């Protein structure tokens, strides 16, 4: 029995970091991208359900009222917070998905996650903890081999 357990563990340890990082990058990017898509009109891209509308994004009519009532962040006006959130939820997920500036993009989204957890939805810690774990993993280990960061690193290593 002990040998069987050790073989199983050895097999699990062979799961490549690049696979874990790619799945983590895709998954966390999707979470924030889909949230960002609820805040804008004029740009709608969802590769899974086939939605594809290219246009100049603008805040949806419901976005600023959402930041005035439900989110109500201290220190930032609802107008500025809405624009910042919509921008961050589109740019950083795209960078993470491409594996470009991955660690720094993950850091930015971790800051957003902590803001949401501490100031907006304190009871959503199971969800935010999962997001934080993925983002911390990407910050600590990088995006893996299937990334622009890795291509850049190989280029400068020569």
mmCIF file of C-alpha atoms in Angstrom:
data_model
loop_
_atom_site.group_PDB
_atom_site.id
_atom_site.type_symbol
_atom_site.label_atom_id
_atom_site.label_comp_id
_atom_site.label_asym_id
_atom_site.label_seq_id
_atom_site.Cartn_x
_atom_site.Cartn_y
_atom_site.Cartn_z
ATOM 1 C CA UNK A 1 0.000 0.000 0.000
ATOM 2 C CA UNK A 2 2.778 2.412 0.909
ATOM 3 C CA UNK A 3 4.500 1.852 -2.460
ATOM 4 C CA UNK A 4 1.229 2.493 -4.300
ATOM 5 C CA UNK A 5 0.733 5.789 -2.466
ATOM 6 C CA UNK A 6 4.324 6.830 -3.179
ATOM 7 C CA UNK A 7 3.914 6.009 -6.894
ATOM 8 C CA UNK A 8 0.688 8.004 -7.027
ATOM 9 C CA UNK A 9 2.366 10.980 -5.366
ATOM 10 C CA UNK A 10 5.336 10.718 -7.752
ATOM 11 C CA UNK A 11 2.934 10.710 -10.684
ATOM 12 C CA UNK A 12 1.066 13.768 -9.367
ATOM 13 C CA UNK A 13 4.361 15.597 -8.867
ATOM 14 C CA UNK A 14 4.943 15.314 -12.618
ATOM 15 C CA UNK A 15 2.073 17.658 -13.422
ATOM 16 C CA UNK A 16 3.942 20.433 -15.229
ATOM 17 C CA UNK A 17 4.010 23.937 -13.793
ATOM 18 C CA UNK A 18 3.262 25.303 -17.262
ATOM 19 C CA UNK A 19 -0.035 23.393 -17.398
ATOM 20 C CA UNK A 20 -1.083 24.601 -13.949
ATOM 21 C CA UNK A 21 -0.030 28.172 -14.774
ATOM 22 C CA UNK A 22 -1.862 28.160 -18.119
ATOM 23 C CA UNK A 23 -5.090 26.881 -16.571
ATOM 24 C CA UNK A 24 -4.715 29.407 -13.743
ATOM 25 C CA UNK A 25 -4.054 32.242 -16.198
ATOM 26 C CA UNK A 26 -7.020 31.349 -18.388
ATOM 27 C CA UNK A 27 -9.369 30.883 -15.431
ATOM 28 C CA UNK A 28 -8.493 34.026 -13.484
ATOM 29 C CA UNK A 29 -8.461 36.105 -16.678
ATOM 30 C CA UNK A 30 -11.967 34.848 -17.481
ATOM 31 C CA UNK A 31 -13.271 35.820 -14.026
ATOM 32 C CA UNK A 32 -12.110 39.416 -14.290
ATOM 33 C CA UNK A 33 -12.798 39.785 -18.040
ATOM 34 C CA UNK A 34 -16.421 38.624 -17.616
ATOM 35 C CA UNK A 35 -16.856 41.068 -14.739
ATOM 36 C CA UNK A 36 -15.399 43.859 -16.844
ATOM 37 C CA UNK A 37 -17.739 42.998 -19.707
ATOM 38 C CA UNK A 38 -20.730 43.729 -17.443
ATOM 39 C CA UNK A 39 -19.431 47.267 -16.984
ATOM 40 C CA UNK A 40 -19.053 48.260 -20.656
ATOM 41 C CA UNK A 41 -21.002 48.492 -23.885
ATOM 42 C CA UNK A 42 -19.614 48.572 -27.401
ATOM 43 C CA UNK A 43 -17.059 45.816 -26.869
ATOM 44 C CA UNK A 44 -18.214 42.270 -26.237
ATOM 45 C CA UNK A 45 -15.863 39.327 -26.605
ATOM 46 C CA UNK A 46 -16.540 35.895 -25.160
ATOM 47 C CA UNK A 47 -14.678 33.125 -26.944
ATOM 48 C CA UNK A 48 -16.613 30.406 -25.133
ATOM 49 C CA UNK A 49 -20.148 31.472 -26.071
ATOM 50 C CA UNK A 50 -19.102 33.007 -29.400
ATOM 51 C CA UNK A 51 -19.968 36.640 -28.621
ATOM 52 C CA UNK A 52 -17.848 38.983 -30.717
ATOM 53 C CA UNK A 53 -18.654 42.691 -31.019
ATOM 54 C CA UNK A 54 -15.745 44.987 -31.761
ATOM 55 C CA UNK A 55 -16.278 48.616 -31.020
ATOM 56 C CA UNK A 56 -15.092 51.433 -28.824
ATOM 57 C CA UNK A 57 -15.958 50.482 -25.233
ATOM 58 C CA UNK A 58 -17.865 52.893 -23.053
ATOM 59 C CA UNK A 59 -19.290 52.512 -19.587
ATOM 60 C CA UNK A 60 -22.697 50.878 -19.491
ATOM 61 C CA UNK A 61 -25.485 53.064 -18.111
ATOM 62 C CA UNK A 62 -25.727 50.833 -15.028
ATOM 63 C CA UNK A 63 -22.039 51.000 -14.084
ATOM 64 C CA UNK A 64 -21.741 54.327 -12.276
ATOM 65 C CA UNK A 65 -24.983 53.762 -10.305
ATOM 66 C CA UNK A 66 -23.540 50.388 -9.250
ATOM 67 C CA UNK A 67 -20.458 52.151 -7.889
ATOM 68 C CA UNK A 68 -22.666 54.791 -6.205
ATOM 69 C CA UNK A 69 -24.865 52.318 -4.368
ATOM 70 C CA UNK A 70 -23.581 48.771 -4.055
ATOM 71 C CA UNK A 71 -19.801 49.252 -4.245
ATOM 72 C CA UNK A 72 -19.551 52.708 -2.584
ATOM 73 C CA UNK A 73 -15.748 52.791 -2.242
ATOM 74 C CA UNK A 74 -14.156 55.311 0.116
ATOM 75 C CA UNK A 75 -11.597 57.794 -1.234
ATOM 76 C CA UNK A 76 -12.660 57.433 -4.900
ATOM 77 C CA UNK A 77 -15.600 59.012 -6.626
ATOM 78 C CA UNK A 78 -17.974 56.485 -8.217
ATOM 79 C CA UNK A 79 -17.132 57.893 -11.663
ATOM 80 C CA UNK A 80 -13.377 57.390 -11.268
ATOM 81 C CA UNK A 81 -13.770 53.989 -9.576
ATOM 82 C CA UNK A 82 -16.074 52.762 -12.355
ATOM 83 C CA UNK A 83 -13.642 53.781 -15.085
ATOM 84 C CA UNK A 84 -10.646 52.336 -13.244
ATOM 85 C CA UNK A 85 -12.401 49.027 -12.583
ATOM 86 C CA UNK A 86 -13.613 48.667 -16.175
ATOM 87 C CA UNK A 87 -10.107 49.418 -17.453
ATOM 88 C CA UNK A 88 -8.376 47.066 -14.994
ATOM 89 C CA UNK A 89 -10.838 44.227 -15.632
ATOM 90 C CA UNK A 90 -10.020 44.337 -19.335
ATOM 91 C CA UNK A 91 -6.300 45.163 -19.513
ATOM 92 C CA UNK A 92 -4.873 42.975 -16.736
ATOM 93 C CA UNK A 93 -6.805 39.810 -17.682
ATOM 94 C CA UNK A 94 -5.672 40.220 -21.292
ATOM 95 C CA UNK A 95 -2.058 40.597 -20.185
ATOM 96 C CA UNK A 96 -2.339 37.556 -17.913
ATOM 97 C CA UNK A 97 -3.923 35.477 -20.651
ATOM 98 C CA UNK A 98 -1.095 36.377 -23.036
ATOM 99 C CA UNK A 99 1.464 35.839 -20.312
ATOM 100 C CA UNK A 100 2.838 39.376 -20.646
ATOM 101 C CA UNK A 101 3.849 41.217 -17.473
ATOM 102 C CA UNK A 102 2.084 38.343 -15.747
ATOM 103 C CA UNK A 103 3.455 38.794 -12.241
ATOM 104 C CA UNK A 104 2.687 42.533 -12.188
ATOM 105 C CA UNK A 105 -0.764 42.065 -13.714
ATOM 106 C CA UNK A 106 -1.502 39.399 -11.111
ATOM 107 C CA UNK A 107 -0.353 41.833 -8.415
ATOM 108 C CA UNK A 108 -2.753 44.490 -9.745
ATOM 109 C CA UNK A 109 -5.664 42.039 -9.751
ATOM 110 C CA UNK A 110 -4.722 40.847 -6.268
ATOM 111 C CA UNK A 111 -4.981 44.477 -5.121
ATOM 112 C CA UNK A 112 -8.403 44.676 -6.748
ATOM 113 C CA UNK A 113 -9.414 41.384 -5.109
ATOM 114 C CA UNK A 114 -8.352 42.649 -1.686
ATOM 115 C CA UNK A 115 -10.277 45.883 -2.231
ATOM 116 C CA UNK A 116 -13.408 43.940 -3.175
ATOM 117 C CA UNK A 117 -12.969 41.602 -0.206
ATOM 118 C CA UNK A 118 -12.281 44.260 2.403
ATOM 119 C CA UNK A 119 -14.569 47.078 1.223
ATOM 120 C CA UNK A 120 -17.357 45.618 -0.910
ATOM 121 C CA UNK A 121 -18.153 41.947 -0.255
ATOM 122 C CA UNK A 122 -16.524 40.841 3.026
ATOM 123 C CA UNK A 123 -18.637 37.676 3.178
ATOM 124 C CA UNK A 124 -17.314 36.435 -0.187
ATOM 125 C CA UNK A 125 -13.970 35.278 1.236
ATOM 126 C CA UNK A 126 -14.240 31.722 -0.190
ATOM 127 C CA UNK A 127 -14.419 33.106 -3.727
ATOM 128 C CA UNK A 128 -11.852 35.837 -3.154
ATOM 129 C CA UNK A 129 -9.527 33.376 -1.416
ATOM 130 C CA UNK A 130 -9.600 31.197 -4.523
ATOM 131 C CA UNK A 131 -8.813 34.186 -6.743
ATOM 132 C CA UNK A 132 -6.011 35.254 -4.389
ATOM 133 C CA UNK A 133 -4.495 31.754 -4.412
ATOM 134 C CA UNK A 134 -4.334 31.682 -8.221
ATOM 135 C CA UNK A 135 -2.962 35.230 -8.405
ATOM 136 C CA UNK A 136 -0.343 34.532 -5.713
ATOM 137 C CA UNK A 137 0.684 31.343 -7.548
ATOM 138 C CA UNK A 138 1.205 33.330 -10.763
ATOM 139 C CA UNK A 139 3.111 36.043 -8.894
ATOM 140 C CA UNK A 140 5.386 33.492 -7.207
ATOM 141 C CA UNK A 141 6.009 31.107 -10.103
ATOM 142 C CA UNK A 142 5.366 33.119 -13.252
ATOM 143 C CA UNK A 143 3.261 32.284 -16.292
ATOM 144 C CA UNK A 144 5.014 29.116 -17.463
ATOM 145 C CA UNK A 145 6.459 28.215 -20.848
ATOM 146 C CA UNK A 146 3.373 29.130 -22.895
ATOM 147 C CA UNK A 147 3.753 32.875 -22.439
ATOM 148 C CA UNK A 148 5.209 36.002 -23.950
ATOM 149 C CA UNK A 149 7.130 36.572 -20.702
ATOM 150 C CA UNK A 150 8.940 33.268 -21.286
ATOM 151 C CA UNK A 151 9.728 34.197 -24.911
ATOM 152 C CA UNK A 152 11.179 37.516 -23.744
ATOM 153 C CA UNK A 153 13.200 35.816 -21.013
ATOM 154 C CA UNK A 154 14.644 33.313 -23.513
ATOM 155 C CA UNK A 155 15.493 36.136 -25.906
ATOM 156 C CA UNK A 156 17.414 38.103 -23.269
ATOM 157 C CA UNK A 157 19.116 34.998 -21.858
ATOM 158 C CA UNK A 158 21.056 34.628 -25.131
#
